[in-house]
CSV table of C-alpha atoms in Angstrom, one decimal:
chain,number,residue,atom,x,y,z
A,132,MET,CA,107.2,57.7,107.5
A,133,LEU,CA,109.3,59.9,105.2
A,134,LEU,CA,107.9,63.4,105.3
A,135,ALA,CA,108.1,65.9,102.5
A,136,LYS,CA,110.9,68.5,103.1
A,137,SER,CA,108.3,71.3,103.5
A,138,LEU,CA,106.5,69.4,106.2
A,139,SER,CA,109.7,68.5,108.0
A,140,PHE,CA,110.7,72.2,107.9
A,141,LEU,CA,107.3,73.3,109.4
A,142,LEU,CA,107.7,70.7,112.2
A,143,ASP,CA,111.3,71.3,113.1
A,144,ASP,CA,112.4,74.8,112.1
A,145,ALA,CA,109.6,77.1,111.1
A,146,ALA,CA,108.8,78.4,114.6
A,147,HIS,CA,112.4,79.7,114.9
A,148,MET,CA,112.3,81.9,111.9
A,149,GLY,CA,112.7,85.6,112.7
A,150,ASP,CA,109.5,86.8,111.0
A,151,GLY,CA,106.9,85.8,108.4
A,152,GLY,CA,109.0,86.9,105.5
A,153,ARG,CA,111.8,84.4,106.4
A,154,LEU,CA,109.3,81.6,107.0
A,155,LEU,CA,107.7,82.2,103.6
A,156,LEU,CA,111.1,82.2,101.8
A,157,GLN,CA,112.3,78.9,103.4
A,158,LEU,CA,108.9,77.2,103.0
A,159,SER,CA,108.7,78.2,99.3
A,160,THR,CA,112.2,76.8,98.7
A,161,HIS,CA,111.3,73.5,100.3
A,162,LEU,CA,108.0,73.3,98.3
A,163,MET,CA,109.9,73.7,95.1
A,164,GLU,CA,112.3,70.9,96.3
A,165,ASP,CA,109.2,68.8,96.9
A,166,GLY,CA,108.3,69.2,93.2
A,167,LEU,CA,105.4,71.6,93.5
A,168,PRO,CA,105.2,74.0,90.5
A,169,ILE,CA,104.5,77.1,92.5
A,170,ILE,CA,105.2,80.5,90.8
A,171,ALA,CA,104.5,82.7,93.8
A,172,GLY,CA,103.3,82.9,97.4
A,173,ALA,CA,102.0,85.2,100.0
A,174,LEU,CA,101.8,85.2,103.8
A,175,ALA,CA,99.5,87.5,105.6
A,176,GLN,CA,99.8,88.3,109.4
A,177,ASP,CA,98.0,90.7,111.7
A,178,ALA,CA,100.3,93.4,113.0
A,179,PRO,CA,99.4,95.5,116.1
A,180,ASP,CA,101.3,98.4,114.7
A,181,PRO,CA,100.4,102.1,115.4
A,182,ILE,CA,100.0,102.6,111.6
A,183,ILE,CA,99.1,99.3,109.9
A,184,SER,CA,97.0,96.4,111.1
A,185,ARG,CA,98.2,93.8,108.7
A,186,ARG,CA,101.5,92.7,107.0
A,187,ILE,CA,101.7,90.8,103.8
A,188,TRP,CA,105.0,89.2,102.5
A,189,LEU,CA,105.3,88.2,98.8
A,190,TRP,CA,107.6,85.6,97.2
A,191,ARG,CA,108.2,84.9,93.5
A,192,ALA,CA,109.9,81.8,92.1
A,193,PRO,CA,112.2,83.3,89.4
A,194,SER,CA,114.1,85.6,91.9
A,195,ASN,CA,113.5,83.4,95.0
A,196,GLU,CA,113.3,86.6,97.1
A,197,VAL,CA,110.7,87.9,99.5
A,198,VAL,CA,109.3,91.5,99.5
A,199,GLU,CA,106.8,93.1,101.8
A,200,ALA,CA,103.6,94.3,100.1
A,201,LEU,CA,103.9,98.0,101.1
A,202,GLY,CA,101.5,100.1,99.1
A,203,ILE,CA,100.2,97.2,97.0
A,204,GLY,CA,96.4,96.9,97.1
A,205,ALA,CA,93.7,99.6,97.3
A,206,ASP,CA,93.1,98.9,101.0
A,207,ARG,CA,96.2,97.8,102.8
A,208,GLN,CA,94.5,97.6,106.2
A,209,ASN,CA,92.2,94.8,105.1
A,210,ALA,CA,93.9,93.6,101.9
A,211,ASP,CA,93.0,90.1,100.8
A,212,PRO,CA,96.4,88.3,100.2
A,213,ARG,CA,94.9,86.5,97.1
A,214,LEU,CA,94.1,89.8,95.4
A,215,VAL,CA,97.5,91.4,96.5
A,216,LEU,CA,99.3,88.4,95.1
A,217,ARG,CA,97.5,88.6,91.7
A,218,GLU,CA,98.1,92.3,91.6
A,219,TRP,CA,101.8,91.9,92.3
A,220,LEU,CA,102.1,89.2,89.6
A,221,GLY,CA,100.4,91.5,87.2
A,222,THR,CA,97.9,88.8,86.0
A,223,THR,CA,94.4,87.6,86.9
A,224,ARG,CA,95.1,84.2,85.3
A,225,ALA,CA,97.3,82.8,88.1
A,226,ILE,CA,95.6,79.9,89.9
A,227,VAL,CA,95.5,80.7,93.6
A,228,PHE,CA,95.4,78.0,96.2
A,229,ASP,CA,94.2,79.0,99.7
A,230,GLU,CA,93.1,76.2,102.0
A,231,ARG,CA,91.6,78.9,104.4
A,232,ALA,CA,90.3,81.3,101.7
A,233,GLY,CA,89.0,84.4,103.4
A,234,GLY,CA,90.3,83.1,106.8
A,235,VAL,CA,91.9,85.2,109.5
A,236,ALA,CA,95.6,86.0,109.2
A,237,PRO,CA,98.1,84.4,109.5
A,238,THR,CA,97.2,83.0,106.1
A,239,LEU,CA,99.3,81.3,103.4
A,240,VAL,CA,98.4,81.7,99.7
A,241,TRP,CA,100.1,80.0,96.7
A,242,ALA,CA,99.9,80.7,92.9
A,243,PHE,CA,100.4,78.3,90.0
A,244,ASP,CA,100.3,78.8,86.2
A,245,HIS,CA,98.3,75.5,85.9
A,246,THR,CA,96.0,73.6,88.3
A,247,PRO,CA,97.9,71.3,90.7
A,248,ASP,CA,97.1,67.7,90.6
A,249,GLU,CA,95.4,65.9,93.5
A,250,ALA,CA,98.6,64.8,95.2
A,251,GLN,CA,100.0,68.3,95.1
A,252,SER,CA,96.8,69.8,96.4
A,253,GLU,CA,96.8,67.3,99.3
A,254,LEU,CA,100.4,68.3,100.2
A,255,LEU,CA,99.3,72.0,100.2
A,256,ARG,CA,96.4,71.2,102.5
A,257,GLN,CA,98.8,69.5,104.9
A,258,ILE,CA,101.1,72.5,104.6
A,259,SER,CA,98.2,74.7,105.7
A,260,ARG,CA,97.5,72.5,108.7
A,261,PHE,CA,101.2,72.0,109.7
A,262,ALA,CA,101.9,75.8,109.3
A,263,ALA,CA,99.2,76.9,111.7
A,264,ALA,CA,101.2,76.4,114.9
A,265,PRO,CA,104.5,78.0,113.9
A,266,MET,CA,102.8,80.9,112.1
A,267,THR,CA,100.7,81.6,115.2
A,268,ALA,CA,103.9,81.5,117.3
A,269,LEU,CA,105.6,83.9,115.0
A,270,ALA,CA,102.6,86.2,115.0
A,271,GLU,CA,102.5,86.3,118.8
A,272,ARG,CA,106.2,87.1,119.0
A,273,SER,CA,105.9,89.7,116.3
A,274,ALA,CA,102.9,91.3,118.2
A,275,LYS,CA,104.9,91.4,121.4
A,276,ARG,CA,107.9,93.0,119.7
A,277,ALA,CA,105.7,95.5,117.9
A,278,LEU,CA,103.9,96.6,121.1
A,279,LEU,CA,107.1,96.9,123.1
A,280,GLU,CA,108.8,98.9,120.3
A,281,ALA,CA,105.7,101.2,120.1
A,282,TYR,CA,105.9,102.0,123.8
A,283,LEU,CA,109.6,101.7,124.5
A,284,GLY,CA,111.5,102.2,121.2
A,285,LYS,CA,113.5,99.6,119.3
A,286,ARG,CA,116.6,99.5,121.4
A,287,SER,CA,114.8,99.5,124.7
A,288,ALA,CA,112.4,96.9,123.5
A,289,ALA,CA,115.2,94.7,122.4
A,290,HIS,CA,116.7,94.9,125.9
A,291,VAL,CA,113.5,93.9,127.5
A,292,LEU,CA,112.9,91.0,125.1
A,293,ASN,CA,116.4,89.8,125.8
A,294,GLY,CA,115.5,89.4,129.4
A,295,HIS,CA,116.4,92.7,131.0
A,296,SER,CA,113.1,93.1,132.8
A,297,ARG,CA,114.2,93.0,136.4
A,298,ARG,CA,114.7,96.0,138.7
A,299,VAL,CA,118.5,95.9,138.8
A,300,LYS,CA,121.3,98.3,138.1
A,301,GLY,CA,121.0,99.5,134.5
A,302,GLU,CA,123.7,99.9,131.8
A,303,THR,CA,125.8,103.0,131.7
A,304,ILE,CA,126.2,104.2,128.1
A,305,ARG,CA,127.5,107.4,126.4
A,306,ALA,CA,125.2,109.2,124.0
A,307,ALA,CA,124.4,112.4,122.3
A,308,LEU,CA,121.2,113.7,124.0
A,309,LEU,CA,118.4,115.7,122.5
A,310,CYS,CA,115.7,117.3,124.6
A,311,ALA,CA,112.8,119.1,122.8
A,312,ASP,CA,109.9,121.1,124.2
A,313,LEU,CA,106.8,122.6,122.6
A,314,ARG,CA,106.3,126.3,123.5
A,315,GLY,CA,102.9,127.7,124.5
A,316,PHE,CA,101.3,124.3,125.1
A,317,THR,CA,99.7,125.4,128.3
A,318,ASP,CA,98.0,128.3,126.5
A,319,LEU,CA,96.8,126.0,123.7
A,320,SER,CA,95.4,123.7,126.3
A,321,GLU,CA,93.3,126.5,127.8
A,322,VAL,CA,91.6,127.4,124.5
A,323,HIS,CA,91.3,124.1,122.7
A,324,ASP,CA,89.4,120.9,123.5
A,325,ALA,CA,91.2,117.6,124.2
A,326,ASP,CA,90.8,116.2,120.7
A,327,GLU,CA,92.5,119.3,119.2
A,328,ILE,CA,95.3,119.1,121.8
A,329,VAL,CA,95.9,115.5,120.9
A,330,LEU,CA,96.2,116.4,117.2
A,331,VAL,CA,98.6,119.2,118.0
A,332,LEU,CA,100.8,116.9,120.2
A,333,ASP,CA,100.8,114.1,117.5
A,334,ALA,CA,101.9,116.6,114.8
A,335,TRP,CA,104.7,117.9,117.1
A,336,PHE,CA,105.9,114.4,118.1
A,337,ASP,CA,105.7,113.2,114.5
A,338,CYS,CA,108.2,116.0,113.5
A,339,VAL,CA,110.6,115.4,116.3
A,340,ALA,CA,110.5,111.6,116.7
A,341,GLY,CA,110.3,111.0,113.0
A,342,ALA,CA,113.5,113.0,112.5
A,343,VAL,CA,115.2,111.3,115.5
A,344,HIS,CA,114.5,107.8,114.1
A,345,ALA,CA,115.4,108.8,110.6
A,346,PHE,CA,119.0,109.5,111.7
A,347,GLY,CA,119.5,106.5,114.0
A,348,GLY,CA,118.4,107.9,117.3
A,349,GLU,CA,115.8,106.6,119.8
A,350,VAL,CA,113.1,108.4,121.6
A,351,LEU,CA,113.3,107.4,125.3
A,352,LYS,CA,110.4,109.5,126.7
A,353,PHE,CA,107.4,111.7,125.8
A,354,ILE,CA,107.0,113.9,128.9
A,355,GLY,CA,103.9,116.0,128.5
A,356,ASP,CA,104.8,118.1,125.4
A,357,GLY,CA,108.5,117.3,125.8
A,358,VAL,CA,110.8,114.7,124.1
A,359,LEU,CA,113.9,113.0,125.4
A,360,ALA,CA,116.0,111.2,122.7
A,361,ILE,CA,119.4,109.7,122.5
A,362,PHE,CA,121.9,108.9,119.8
A,363,PRO,CA,124.0,106.1,121.4
A,364,ILE,CA,127.8,106.1,121.0
A,365,GLY,CA,129.4,102.8,120.4
A,366,GLU,CA,128.6,101.4,116.9
A,367,ARG,CA,129.4,105.0,115.8
A,368,ASP,CA,131.8,107.4,117.4
A,369,ALA,CA,130.8,110.6,119.3
A,370,ARG,CA,131.3,112.8,116.2
A,371,ALA,CA,129.0,110.8,114.1
A,372,ALA,CA,126.4,110.6,116.9
A,373,CYS,CA,126.4,114.4,117.4
A,374,ASP,CA,126.3,115.0,113.6
A,375,ALA,CA,123.3,112.7,113.4
A,376,ALA,CA,121.6,114.6,116.3
A,377,VAL,CA,122.2,117.9,114.4
A,378,ARG,CA,120.7,116.5,111.2
A,379,ALA,CA,117.7,115.3,113.2
A,380,VAL,CA,117.3,118.9,114.5
A,381,LYS,CA,117.5,120.3,111.0
A,382,ALA,CA,114.9,117.8,109.8
A,383,THR,CA,112.7,118.8,112.8
A,384,ARG,CA,113.0,122.5,111.9
A,385,ALA,CA,111.9,121.7,108.3
A,386,GLY,CA,108.9,119.7,109.5
A,387,ILE,CA,107.9,122.4,112.0
A,388,ASP,CA,108.3,125.1,109.3
A,389,HIS,CA,106.0,123.2,107.0
A,390,LEU,CA,103.4,122.7,109.8
A,391,ASN,CA,103.5,126.4,110.7
A,392,GLN,CA,102.9,127.3,107.0
A,393,THR,CA,99.8,125.2,107.1
A,394,ARG,CA,98.6,126.5,110.5
A,395,ARG,CA,99.1,130.1,109.2
A,396,ARG,CA,96.9,129.4,106.2
A,397,ASN,CA,94.3,127.9,108.5
A,398,GLY,CA,94.4,130.8,110.9
A,399,GLY,CA,95.9,128.8,113.7
A,400,PRO,CA,98.8,129.7,116.0
A,401,GLU,CA,102.3,128.7,115.0
A,402,PHE,CA,104.4,126.1,116.9
A,403,GLY,CA,107.2,127.5,119.0
A,404,TYR,CA,109.8,125.1,120.4
A,405,GLY,CA,113.2,124.7,122.0
A,406,ILE,CA,115.8,122.0,121.6
A,407,GLY,CA,118.8,121.2,123.8
A,408,LEU,CA,121.8,119.1,122.8
A,409,HIS,CA,124.5,117.6,125.0
A,410,VAL,CA,126.9,114.6,125.1
A,411,GLY,CA,127.4,112.5,128.2
A,412,GLU,CA,127.0,109.3,130.2
A,413,ILE,CA,123.5,108.1,131.1
A,414,LEU,CA,122.2,105.2,133.2
A,415,TRP,CA,119.9,103.3,131.0
A,416,GLY,CA,117.6,100.7,132.4
A,417,ASN,CA,114.6,99.7,134.5
A,418,ILE,CA,113.6,102.2,137.3
A,419,GLY,CA,110.5,102.1,139.4
A,420,THR,CA,108.6,99.9,142.0
A,421,ALA,CA,108.5,96.2,142.4
A,422,GLY,CA,105.3,96.1,140.4
A,423,ARG,CA,105.7,98.9,137.9
A,424,LEU,CA,108.9,99.6,136.0
A,425,ASP,CA,109.9,102.3,133.5
A,426,PHE,CA,112.7,101.7,131.0
A,427,THR,CA,114.4,105.1,130.9
A,428,ALA,CA,117.6,107.1,131.3
A,429,ILE,CA,118.8,109.2,134.3
A,430,GLY,CA,122.0,111.0,135.2
A,431,LYS,CA,123.7,114.4,135.2
A,432,ALA,CA,123.7,114.5,131.4
A,433,VAL,CA,119.9,114.2,131.3
A,434,ASN,CA,119.5,117.0,133.8
A,435,LEU,CA,122.0,119.2,132.0
A,436,VAL,CA,120.4,118.8,128.5
A,437,SER,CA,117.0,119.6,130.0
A,438,ARG,CA,118.3,122.8,131.6
A,439,ILE,CA,120.0,123.8,128.3
A,440,GLU,CA,116.7,123.4,126.5
A,441,GLY,CA,115.0,125.6,129.2
A,442,LEU,CA,117.3,128.5,128.2
A,443,CYS,CA,116.1,128.5,124.6
A,444,LYS,CA,113.2,130.8,125.2
A,445,PRO,CA,115.0,133.3,127.4
A,446,LEU,CA,117.9,133.5,124.9
A,447,GLY,CA,115.5,133.7,121.9
A,448,ARG,CA,117.0,130.6,120.2
A,449,THR,CA,115.4,127.4,119.0
A,450,VAL,CA,118.5,125.2,119.5
A,451,LEU,CA,121.2,125.4,122.2
A,452,ALA,CA,124.1,123.0,122.8
A,453,SER,CA,126.7,122.4,125.4
A,454,THR,CA,130.4,122.9,125.1
A,455,VAL,CA,131.2,119.2,124.8
A,456,PHE,CA,128.6,118.8,122.1
A,457,GLU,CA,129.9,121.7,120.1
A,458,ALA,CA,133.4,120.2,120.4
A,459,GLU,CA,132.3,116.9,118.9
A,460,THR,CA,130.0,118.0,116.0
A,461,THR,CA,131.4,119.1,112.6
A,462,GLU,CA,128.4,121.5,112.3
A,463,PRO,CA,129.4,125.2,112.7
A,464,MET,CA,127.8,126.7,115.9
A,465,ILE,CA,127.7,130.2,117.4
A,466,ALA,CA,129.0,130.9,120.9
A,467,MET,CA,126.3,132.3,123.2
A,468,GLY,CA,128.5,133.1,126.2
A,469,SER,CA,128.4,131.6,129.7
A,470,HIS,CA,125.1,131.1,131.6
A,471,GLN,CA,124.0,129.7,134.9
A,472,LEU,CA,121.6,126.8,134.6
A,473,ARG,CA,119.1,126.1,137.3
A,474,GLY,CA,120.3,123.3,139.6
A,475,ILE,CA,123.6,123.0,137.8
A,476,ALA,CA,126.8,124.0,139.6
A,477,GLY,CA,129.0,126.5,137.7
A,478,ALA,CA,128.3,128.6,134.6
A,479,GLN,CA,128.0,126.7,131.3
A,480,THR,CA,129.2,128.0,128.0
A,481,LEU,CA,126.4,127.5,125.4
A,482,PHE,CA,126.3,127.4,121.6
A,483,CYS,CA,123.5,127.7,119.1
A,484,LEU,CA,122.8,126.6,115.6
A,485,PRO,CA,122.4,129.4,113.1
A,486,GLU,CA,118.7,130.2,112.9
């Protein structure tokens, strides 16, 4: 039996699409080749994301492009793809076909400017049935990726998904390192309940991690109230990585300044913090027991950047950097003299960013 191109695609290729958006684009193209007069389509899929619970992709015939429905619909957490599709098209007259109307995501929805005939409607019903398996497989892979990225970060998650899940020697990479620590957290913990402490930590981590990710870095660890992040050197050179780390620091400062203004207005204590910067080699990979692994970084560079951050408070500075970091970045820094770091042999010359 000669199958329609859209059905053949769902049987042979759909499960190998990278995400729901790519599946929607390819399927829409094949439906047009099969002669269906669709003007738009939507694919909805549950997303175990820390911020959103559902993703919706939208496709329109004239441009033959797919966009994600970010900010479209009054309630994006529980948005009905039929309503989102009509809102995106800017009309309530579009005829929407949904074999599983009101069903649980993943769901396919199609829009027409006139009612499809019985043969076209039957093909769409077959599409809904044939699409169920590949869409479910894509949703499961997307859920696995989203969960790993939430707990490991994008680069580390990609390594694990690519099969690096055994306790073997990790990968040695060079990177700019950023170590940040919140000041006065112990005192805050003594006077506030657990719910308030969680809010404080979330606000602090949002500032630091948001800035790190914005400039191409990756958070490797949240350690108590501390953050360890890297800006890998490879796709970009050491100078670009160090400059990105400095831009992340400046963005963190701006975020903390804004938070402190709000806390002052509300009568709360201000955030104090310290940030250490360094460049060096780290061993990046799985470390732990046979039954419990941690994807992390270790090495002399990690120890050194942690000790540099620890001198921020005694020296009255928010940001300190090593000599090798200062030599790479194009940002002007101020020499702070030589200092002995706990557990590090030999005095280290440190530099600070202008406050």
